[in-house]
PDB file of C-alpha atoms in Angstrom:
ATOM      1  CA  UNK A   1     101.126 165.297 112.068  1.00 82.00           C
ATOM      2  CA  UNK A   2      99.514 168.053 109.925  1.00 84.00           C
ATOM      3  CA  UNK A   3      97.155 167.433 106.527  1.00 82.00           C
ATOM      4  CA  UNK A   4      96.199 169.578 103.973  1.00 82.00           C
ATOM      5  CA  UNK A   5      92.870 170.046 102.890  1.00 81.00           C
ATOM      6  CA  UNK A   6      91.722 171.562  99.756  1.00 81.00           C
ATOM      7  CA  UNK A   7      88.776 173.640 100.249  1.00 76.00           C
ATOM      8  CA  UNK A   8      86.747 176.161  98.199  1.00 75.00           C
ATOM      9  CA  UNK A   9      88.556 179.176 100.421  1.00 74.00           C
ATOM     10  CA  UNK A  10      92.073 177.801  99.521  1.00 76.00           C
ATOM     11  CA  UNK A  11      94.092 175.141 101.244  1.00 81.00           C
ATOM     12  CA  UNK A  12      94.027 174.280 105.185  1.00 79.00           C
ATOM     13  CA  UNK A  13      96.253 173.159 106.719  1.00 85.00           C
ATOM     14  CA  UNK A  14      95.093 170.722 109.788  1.00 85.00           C
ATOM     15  CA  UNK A  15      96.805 169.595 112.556  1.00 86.00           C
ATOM     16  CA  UNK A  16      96.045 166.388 113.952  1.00 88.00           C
ATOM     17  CA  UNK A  17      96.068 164.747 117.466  1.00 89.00           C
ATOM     18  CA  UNK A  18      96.973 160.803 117.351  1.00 93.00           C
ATOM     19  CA  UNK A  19      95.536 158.356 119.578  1.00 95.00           C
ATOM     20  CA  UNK A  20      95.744 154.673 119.998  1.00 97.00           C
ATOM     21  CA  UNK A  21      92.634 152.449 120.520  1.00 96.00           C
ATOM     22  CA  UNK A  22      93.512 148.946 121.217  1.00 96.00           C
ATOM     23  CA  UNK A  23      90.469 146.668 120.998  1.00 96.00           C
ATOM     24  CA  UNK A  24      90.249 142.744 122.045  1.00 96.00           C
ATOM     25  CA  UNK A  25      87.844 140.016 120.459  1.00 95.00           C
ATOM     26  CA  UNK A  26      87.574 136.334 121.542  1.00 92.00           C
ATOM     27  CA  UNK A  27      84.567 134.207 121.987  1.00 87.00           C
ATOM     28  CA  UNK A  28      85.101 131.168 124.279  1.00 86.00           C
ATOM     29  CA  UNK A  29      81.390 128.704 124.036  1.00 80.00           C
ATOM     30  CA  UNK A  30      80.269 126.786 127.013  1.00 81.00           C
ATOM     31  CA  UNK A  31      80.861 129.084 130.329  1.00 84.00           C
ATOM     32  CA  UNK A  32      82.324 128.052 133.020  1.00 86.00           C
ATOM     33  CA  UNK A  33      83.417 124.846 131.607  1.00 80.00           C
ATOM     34  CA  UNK A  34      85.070 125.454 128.266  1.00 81.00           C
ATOM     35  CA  UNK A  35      85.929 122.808 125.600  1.00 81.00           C
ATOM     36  CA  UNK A  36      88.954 123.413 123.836  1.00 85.00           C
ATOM     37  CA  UNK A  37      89.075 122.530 120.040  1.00 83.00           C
ATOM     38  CA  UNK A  38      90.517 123.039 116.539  1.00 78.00           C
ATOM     39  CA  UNK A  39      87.087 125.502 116.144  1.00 80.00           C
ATOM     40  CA  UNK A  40      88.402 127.857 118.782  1.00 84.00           C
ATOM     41  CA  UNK A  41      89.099 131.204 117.786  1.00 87.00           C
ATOM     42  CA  UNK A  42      91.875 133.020 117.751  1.00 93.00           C
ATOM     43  CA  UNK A  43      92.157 136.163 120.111  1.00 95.00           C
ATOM     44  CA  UNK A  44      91.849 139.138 117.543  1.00 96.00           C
ATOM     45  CA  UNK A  45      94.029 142.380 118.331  1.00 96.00           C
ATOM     46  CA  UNK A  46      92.583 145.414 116.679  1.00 97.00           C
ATOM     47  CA  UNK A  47      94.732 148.657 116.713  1.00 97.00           C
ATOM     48  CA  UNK A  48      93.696 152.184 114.951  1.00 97.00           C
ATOM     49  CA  UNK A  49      95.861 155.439 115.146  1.00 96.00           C
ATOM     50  CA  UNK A  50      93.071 157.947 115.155  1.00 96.00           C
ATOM     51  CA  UNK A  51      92.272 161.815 115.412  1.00 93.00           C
ATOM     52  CA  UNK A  52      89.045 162.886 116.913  1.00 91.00           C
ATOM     53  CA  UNK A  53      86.894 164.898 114.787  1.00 88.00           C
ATOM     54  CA  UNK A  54      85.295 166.637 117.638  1.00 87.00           C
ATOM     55  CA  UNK A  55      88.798 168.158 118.174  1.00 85.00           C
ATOM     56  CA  UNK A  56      89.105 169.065 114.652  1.00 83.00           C
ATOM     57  CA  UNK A  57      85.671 170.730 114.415  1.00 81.00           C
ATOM     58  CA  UNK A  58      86.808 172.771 118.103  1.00 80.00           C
ATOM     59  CA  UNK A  59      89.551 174.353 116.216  1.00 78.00           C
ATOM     60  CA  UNK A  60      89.149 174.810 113.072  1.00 73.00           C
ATOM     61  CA  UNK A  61      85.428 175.341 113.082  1.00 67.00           C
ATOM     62  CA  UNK A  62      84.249 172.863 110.356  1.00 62.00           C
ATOM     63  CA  UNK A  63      81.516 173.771 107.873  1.00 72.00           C
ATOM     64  CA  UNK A  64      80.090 170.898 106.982  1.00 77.00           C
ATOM     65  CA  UNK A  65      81.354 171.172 103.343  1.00 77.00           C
ATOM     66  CA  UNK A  66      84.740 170.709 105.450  1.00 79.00           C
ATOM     67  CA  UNK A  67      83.730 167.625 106.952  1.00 81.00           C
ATOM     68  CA  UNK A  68      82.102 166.283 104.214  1.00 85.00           C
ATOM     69  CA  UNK A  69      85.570 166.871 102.364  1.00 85.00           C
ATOM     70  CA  UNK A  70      87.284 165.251 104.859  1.00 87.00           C
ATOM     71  CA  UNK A  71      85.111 162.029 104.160  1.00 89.00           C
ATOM     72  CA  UNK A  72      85.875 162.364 100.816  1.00 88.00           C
ATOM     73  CA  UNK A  73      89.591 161.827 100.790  1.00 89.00           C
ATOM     74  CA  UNK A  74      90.432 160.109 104.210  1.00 91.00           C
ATOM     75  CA  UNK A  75      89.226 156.989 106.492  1.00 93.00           C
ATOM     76  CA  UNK A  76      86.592 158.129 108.854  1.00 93.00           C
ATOM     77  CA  UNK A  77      84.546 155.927 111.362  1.00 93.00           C
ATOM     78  CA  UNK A  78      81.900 158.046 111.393  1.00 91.00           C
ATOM     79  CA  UNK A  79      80.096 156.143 114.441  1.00 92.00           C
ATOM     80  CA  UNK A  80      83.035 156.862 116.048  1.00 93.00           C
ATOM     81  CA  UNK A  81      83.671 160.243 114.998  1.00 92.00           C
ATOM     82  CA  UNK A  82      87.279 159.619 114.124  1.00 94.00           C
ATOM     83  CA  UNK A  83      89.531 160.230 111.318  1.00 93.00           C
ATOM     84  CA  UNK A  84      91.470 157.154 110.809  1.00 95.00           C
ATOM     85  CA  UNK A  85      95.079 157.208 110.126  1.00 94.00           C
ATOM     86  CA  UNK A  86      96.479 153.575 110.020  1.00 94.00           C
ATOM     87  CA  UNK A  87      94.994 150.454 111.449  1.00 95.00           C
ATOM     88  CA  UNK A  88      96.300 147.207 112.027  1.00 96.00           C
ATOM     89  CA  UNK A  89      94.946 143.604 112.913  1.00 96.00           C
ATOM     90  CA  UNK A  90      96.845 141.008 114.746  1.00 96.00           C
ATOM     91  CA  UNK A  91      95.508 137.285 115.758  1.00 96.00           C
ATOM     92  CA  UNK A  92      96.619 135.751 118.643  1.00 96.00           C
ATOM     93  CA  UNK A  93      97.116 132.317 119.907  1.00 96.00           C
ATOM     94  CA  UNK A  94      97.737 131.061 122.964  1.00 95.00           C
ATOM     95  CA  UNK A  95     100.178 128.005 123.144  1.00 95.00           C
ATOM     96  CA  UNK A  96      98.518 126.704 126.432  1.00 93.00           C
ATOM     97  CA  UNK A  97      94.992 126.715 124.547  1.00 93.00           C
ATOM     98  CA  UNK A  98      96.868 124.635 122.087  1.00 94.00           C
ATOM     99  CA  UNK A  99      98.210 122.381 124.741  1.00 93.00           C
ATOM    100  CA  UNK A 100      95.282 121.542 125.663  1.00 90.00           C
ATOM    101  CA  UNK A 101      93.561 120.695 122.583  1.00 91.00           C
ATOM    102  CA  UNK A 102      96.805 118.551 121.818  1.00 93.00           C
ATOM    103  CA  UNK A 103      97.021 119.656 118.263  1.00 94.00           C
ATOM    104  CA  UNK A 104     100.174 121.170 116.063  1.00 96.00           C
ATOM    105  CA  UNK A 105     100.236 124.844 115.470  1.00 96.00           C
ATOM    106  CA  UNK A 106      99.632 123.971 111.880  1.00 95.00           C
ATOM    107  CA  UNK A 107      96.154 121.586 112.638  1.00 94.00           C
ATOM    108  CA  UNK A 108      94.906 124.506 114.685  1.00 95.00           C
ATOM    109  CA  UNK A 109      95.448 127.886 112.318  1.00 95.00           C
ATOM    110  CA  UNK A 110      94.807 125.783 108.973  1.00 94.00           C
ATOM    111  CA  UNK A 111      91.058 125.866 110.382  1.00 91.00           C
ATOM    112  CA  UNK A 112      91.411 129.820 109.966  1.00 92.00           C
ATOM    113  CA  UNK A 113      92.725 130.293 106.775  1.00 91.00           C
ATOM    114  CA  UNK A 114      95.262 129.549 104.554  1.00 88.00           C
ATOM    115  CA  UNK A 115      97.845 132.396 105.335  1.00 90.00           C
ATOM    116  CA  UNK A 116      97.441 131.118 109.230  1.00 94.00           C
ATOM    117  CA  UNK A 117      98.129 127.551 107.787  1.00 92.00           C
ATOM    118  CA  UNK A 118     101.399 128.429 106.659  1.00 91.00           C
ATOM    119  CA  UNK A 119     102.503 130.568 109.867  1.00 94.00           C
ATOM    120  CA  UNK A 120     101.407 127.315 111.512  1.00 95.00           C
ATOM    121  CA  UNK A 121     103.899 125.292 109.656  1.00 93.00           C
ATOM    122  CA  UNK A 122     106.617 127.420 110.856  1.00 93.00           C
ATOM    123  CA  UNK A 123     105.777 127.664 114.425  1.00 95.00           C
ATOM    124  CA  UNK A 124     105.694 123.443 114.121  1.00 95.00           C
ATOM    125  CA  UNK A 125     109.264 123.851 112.428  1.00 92.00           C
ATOM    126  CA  UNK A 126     110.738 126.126 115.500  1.00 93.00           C
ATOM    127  CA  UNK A 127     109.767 123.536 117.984  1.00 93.00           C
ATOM    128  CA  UNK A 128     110.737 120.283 116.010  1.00 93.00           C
ATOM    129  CA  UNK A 129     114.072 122.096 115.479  1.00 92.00           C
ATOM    130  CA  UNK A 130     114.278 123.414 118.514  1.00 92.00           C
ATOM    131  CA  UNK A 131     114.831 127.338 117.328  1.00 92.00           C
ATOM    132  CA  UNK A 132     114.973 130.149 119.310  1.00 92.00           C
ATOM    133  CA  UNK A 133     114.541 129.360 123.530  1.00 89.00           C
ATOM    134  CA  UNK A 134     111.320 128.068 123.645  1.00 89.00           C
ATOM    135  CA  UNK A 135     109.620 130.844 122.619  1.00 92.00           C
ATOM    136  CA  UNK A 136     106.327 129.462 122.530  1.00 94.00           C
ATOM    137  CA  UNK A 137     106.588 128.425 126.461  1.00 91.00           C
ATOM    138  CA  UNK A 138     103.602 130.268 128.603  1.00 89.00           C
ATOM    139  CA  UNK A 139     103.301 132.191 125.046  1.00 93.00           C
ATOM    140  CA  UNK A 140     101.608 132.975 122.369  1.00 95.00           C
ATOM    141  CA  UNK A 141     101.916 133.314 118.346  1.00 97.00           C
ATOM    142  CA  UNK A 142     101.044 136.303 116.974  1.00 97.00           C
ATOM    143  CA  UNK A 143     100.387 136.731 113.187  1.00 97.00           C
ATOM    144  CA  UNK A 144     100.500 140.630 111.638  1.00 95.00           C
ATOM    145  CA  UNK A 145      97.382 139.766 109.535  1.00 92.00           C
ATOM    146  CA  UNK A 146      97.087 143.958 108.013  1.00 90.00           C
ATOM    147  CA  UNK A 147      98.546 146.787 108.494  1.00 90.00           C
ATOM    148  CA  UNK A 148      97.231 149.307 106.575  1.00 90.00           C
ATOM    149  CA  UNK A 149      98.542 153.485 106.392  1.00 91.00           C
ATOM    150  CA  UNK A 150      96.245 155.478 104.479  1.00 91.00           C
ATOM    151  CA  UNK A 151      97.688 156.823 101.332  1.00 87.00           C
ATOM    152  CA  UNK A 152      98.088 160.399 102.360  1.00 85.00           C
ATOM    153  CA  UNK A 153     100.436 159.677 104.633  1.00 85.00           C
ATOM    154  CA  UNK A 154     103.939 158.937 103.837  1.00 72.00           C
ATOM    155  CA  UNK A 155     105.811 158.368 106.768  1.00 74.00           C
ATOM    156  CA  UNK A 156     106.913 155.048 106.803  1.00 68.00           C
ATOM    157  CA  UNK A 157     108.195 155.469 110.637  1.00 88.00           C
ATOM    158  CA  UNK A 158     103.918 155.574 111.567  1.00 91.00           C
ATOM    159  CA  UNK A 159     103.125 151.916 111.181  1.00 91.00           C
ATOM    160  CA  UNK A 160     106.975 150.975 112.694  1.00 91.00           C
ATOM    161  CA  UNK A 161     105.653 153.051 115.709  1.00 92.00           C
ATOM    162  CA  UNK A 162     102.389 151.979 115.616  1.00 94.00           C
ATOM    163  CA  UNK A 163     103.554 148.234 115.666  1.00 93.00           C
ATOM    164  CA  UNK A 164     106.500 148.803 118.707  1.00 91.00           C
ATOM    165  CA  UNK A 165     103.906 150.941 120.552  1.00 93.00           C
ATOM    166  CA  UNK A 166     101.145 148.047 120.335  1.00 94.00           C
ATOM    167  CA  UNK A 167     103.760 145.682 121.743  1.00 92.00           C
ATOM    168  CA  UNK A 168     104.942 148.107 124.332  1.00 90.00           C
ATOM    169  CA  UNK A 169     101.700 149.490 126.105  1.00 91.00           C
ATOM    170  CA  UNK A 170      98.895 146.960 124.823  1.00 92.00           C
ATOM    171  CA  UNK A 171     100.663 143.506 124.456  1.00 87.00           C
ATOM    172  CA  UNK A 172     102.815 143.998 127.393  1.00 76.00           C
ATOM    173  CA  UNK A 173     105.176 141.349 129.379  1.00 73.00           C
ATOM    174  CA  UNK A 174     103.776 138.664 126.312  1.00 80.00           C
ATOM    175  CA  UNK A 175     106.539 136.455 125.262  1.00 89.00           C
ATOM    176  CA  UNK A 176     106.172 134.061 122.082  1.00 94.00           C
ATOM    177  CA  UNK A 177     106.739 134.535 118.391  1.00 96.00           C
ATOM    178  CA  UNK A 178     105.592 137.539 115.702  1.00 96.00           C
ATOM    179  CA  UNK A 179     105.136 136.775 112.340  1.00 96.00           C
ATOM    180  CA  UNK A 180     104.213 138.427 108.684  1.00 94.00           C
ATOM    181  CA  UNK A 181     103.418 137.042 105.460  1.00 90.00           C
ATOM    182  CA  UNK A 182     105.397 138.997 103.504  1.00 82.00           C
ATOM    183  CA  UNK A 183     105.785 136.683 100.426  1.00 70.00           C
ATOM    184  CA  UNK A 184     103.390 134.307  98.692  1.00 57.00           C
ATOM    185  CA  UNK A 185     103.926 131.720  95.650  1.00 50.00           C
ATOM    186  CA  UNK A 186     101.197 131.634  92.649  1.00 51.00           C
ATOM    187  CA  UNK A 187     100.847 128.107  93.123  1.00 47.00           C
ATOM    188  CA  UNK A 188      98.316 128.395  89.809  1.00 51.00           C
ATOM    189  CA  UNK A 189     100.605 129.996  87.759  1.00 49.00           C
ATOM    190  CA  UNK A 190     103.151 126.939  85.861  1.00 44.00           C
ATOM    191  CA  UNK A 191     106.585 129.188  86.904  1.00 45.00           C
ATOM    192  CA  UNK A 192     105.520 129.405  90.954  1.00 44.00           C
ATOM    193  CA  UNK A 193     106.370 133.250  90.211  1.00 43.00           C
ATOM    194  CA  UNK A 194     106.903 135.710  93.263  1.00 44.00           C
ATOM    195  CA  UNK A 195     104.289 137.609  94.310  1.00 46.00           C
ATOM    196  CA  UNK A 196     105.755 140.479  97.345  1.00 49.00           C
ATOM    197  CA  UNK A 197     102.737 140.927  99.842  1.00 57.00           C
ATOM    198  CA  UNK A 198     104.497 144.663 100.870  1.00 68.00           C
ATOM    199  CA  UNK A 199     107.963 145.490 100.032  1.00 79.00           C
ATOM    200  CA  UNK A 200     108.323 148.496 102.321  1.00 83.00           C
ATOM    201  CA  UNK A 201     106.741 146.605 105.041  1.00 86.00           C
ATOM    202  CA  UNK A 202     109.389 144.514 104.703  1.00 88.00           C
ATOM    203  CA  UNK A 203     111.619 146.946 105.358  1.00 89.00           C
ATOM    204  CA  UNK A 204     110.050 148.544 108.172  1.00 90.00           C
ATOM    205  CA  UNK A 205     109.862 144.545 109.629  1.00 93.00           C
ATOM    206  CA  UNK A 206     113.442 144.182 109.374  1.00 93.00           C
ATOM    207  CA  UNK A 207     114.524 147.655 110.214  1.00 93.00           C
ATOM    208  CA  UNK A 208     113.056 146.358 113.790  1.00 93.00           C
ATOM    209  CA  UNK A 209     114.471 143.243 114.236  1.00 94.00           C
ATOM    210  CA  UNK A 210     112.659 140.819 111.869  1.00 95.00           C
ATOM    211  CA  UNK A 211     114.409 137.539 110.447  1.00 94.00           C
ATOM    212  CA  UNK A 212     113.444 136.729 106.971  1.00 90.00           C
ATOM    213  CA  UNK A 213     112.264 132.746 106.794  1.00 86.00           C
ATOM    214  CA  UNK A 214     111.229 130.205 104.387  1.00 71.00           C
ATOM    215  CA  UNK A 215     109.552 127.243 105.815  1.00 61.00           C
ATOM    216  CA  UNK A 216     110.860 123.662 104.446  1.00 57.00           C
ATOM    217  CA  UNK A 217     107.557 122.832 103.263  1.00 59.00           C
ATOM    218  CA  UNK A 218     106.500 125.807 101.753  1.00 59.00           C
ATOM    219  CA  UNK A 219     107.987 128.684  99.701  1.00 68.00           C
ATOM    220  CA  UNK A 220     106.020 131.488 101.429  1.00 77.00           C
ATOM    221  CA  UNK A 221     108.857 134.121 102.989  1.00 84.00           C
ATOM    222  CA  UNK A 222     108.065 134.543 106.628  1.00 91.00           C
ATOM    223  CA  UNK A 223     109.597 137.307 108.677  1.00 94.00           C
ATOM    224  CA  UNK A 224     109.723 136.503 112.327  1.00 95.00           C
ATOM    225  CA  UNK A 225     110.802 138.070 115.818  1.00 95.00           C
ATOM    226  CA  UNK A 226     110.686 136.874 119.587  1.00 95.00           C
ATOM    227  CA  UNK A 227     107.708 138.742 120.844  1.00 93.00           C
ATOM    228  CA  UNK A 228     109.688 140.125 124.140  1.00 89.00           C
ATOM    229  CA  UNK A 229     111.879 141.612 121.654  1.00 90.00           C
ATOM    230  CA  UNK A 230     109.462 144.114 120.097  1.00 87.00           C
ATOM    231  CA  UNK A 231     108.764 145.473 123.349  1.00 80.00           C
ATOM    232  CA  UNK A 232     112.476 146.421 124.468  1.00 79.00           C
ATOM    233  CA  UNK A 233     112.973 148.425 120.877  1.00 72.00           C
TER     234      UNK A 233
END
């Protein structure tokens, strides 16, 4: 993967070194004993395809008119010391947390947000119509809340690889259902009129396996896949 960067000595040409960092975020109240409730919080997935700055400044010698060039035009965490290349955010919930609070998908994830609400209403659909083989069994739903390439990059095939590597190395031996927004309704506007969240993620979703959806009581499009089948891509 190689940028080019526009400096006062002429163009340079930079070749970067991808990494993944996975990171995890839950908060459970009440150790040992916890209460499980509608208020629980989801288990938050958060992936970044990065290229250590250190490693750039090693090789190519970085002025700091470089660097601060570098900030200029591209993602960087500086705390991190990272330039960021795509970054993605996934929520997770656990069907025997669910279980236990004795609540529909749909009571649970409308106390997120709205978009969760309506990825609720199709999980409740799949198990009153019995779809798929009980995916949800010792499972979990996953919801593709962002996934987000920065703009200099153009290869569609790095958040398709970023998404089946997440599944393969960090998510691994899950089983359950994976779902994306990728179509809303403007419920404010008289005509309901289309609104497409991402059409080339929609592509990308499909290219690996995803099933386009619309939920009986609601007009969002949903694309969907058996978890366990984004890890054998």
């Amino acid at each position: 993967m190689i940028i080019n960067l526009l400096t006062p000595d002429g163009s340079l040409k930079i070749d970067l070194l991808p990494s993944v960092i996975h990171k995890t975020h839950c908060e459970l109240l009440d150790f040992p004993e916890v209460k499980l409730d509608s208020d629980v919080y989801p288990i938050i997935h958060s992936i970044t395809l990065v290229s250590s700055l250190e490693i750039i400044r090693d090789e190519y010698r970085n002025t700091e008119q470089i660097e601060e060039l570098l900030k200029e035009k591209y993602w960087v965490d500086e705390e991190m010391d990272q330039l960021v290349i795509a970054k993605m955010t996934i929520t997770e919930f656990p069907d025997l947390w669910r279980d236990q609070m004795n609540v529909t998908w749909s009571y649970w994830l409308d106390t997120v947000d709205g978009d969760h609400m309506v990825i609720g209403l199709r999980a409740d659909e799949i198990l009153e119509r019995e779809l798929y083989d009980a995916p949800f069994i010792d499972g979990s739903l996953y919801y593709i809340k962002d996934i987000a390439l920065h703009n200099s990059f153009s290869n569609k095939d790095i958040e398709m690889n970023l998404l089946r590597y997440t599944f393969r190395n960090f998510l691994q031996s899950v089983t359950g259902m994976v779902f994306f927004i990728a179509q809303t309704i403007d419920i404010e506007n008289e005509t309901d009129s289309k609104i497409v969240k991402d059409k080339k993620m929609i592509e990308i979703l499909e290219t690996l396996g995803f099933a386009r959806n619309f939920n009986s009581t609601v007009k969002d499009l949903i694309l969907e896949i058996e978890a366990d089948k984004l890890q054998n891509l």
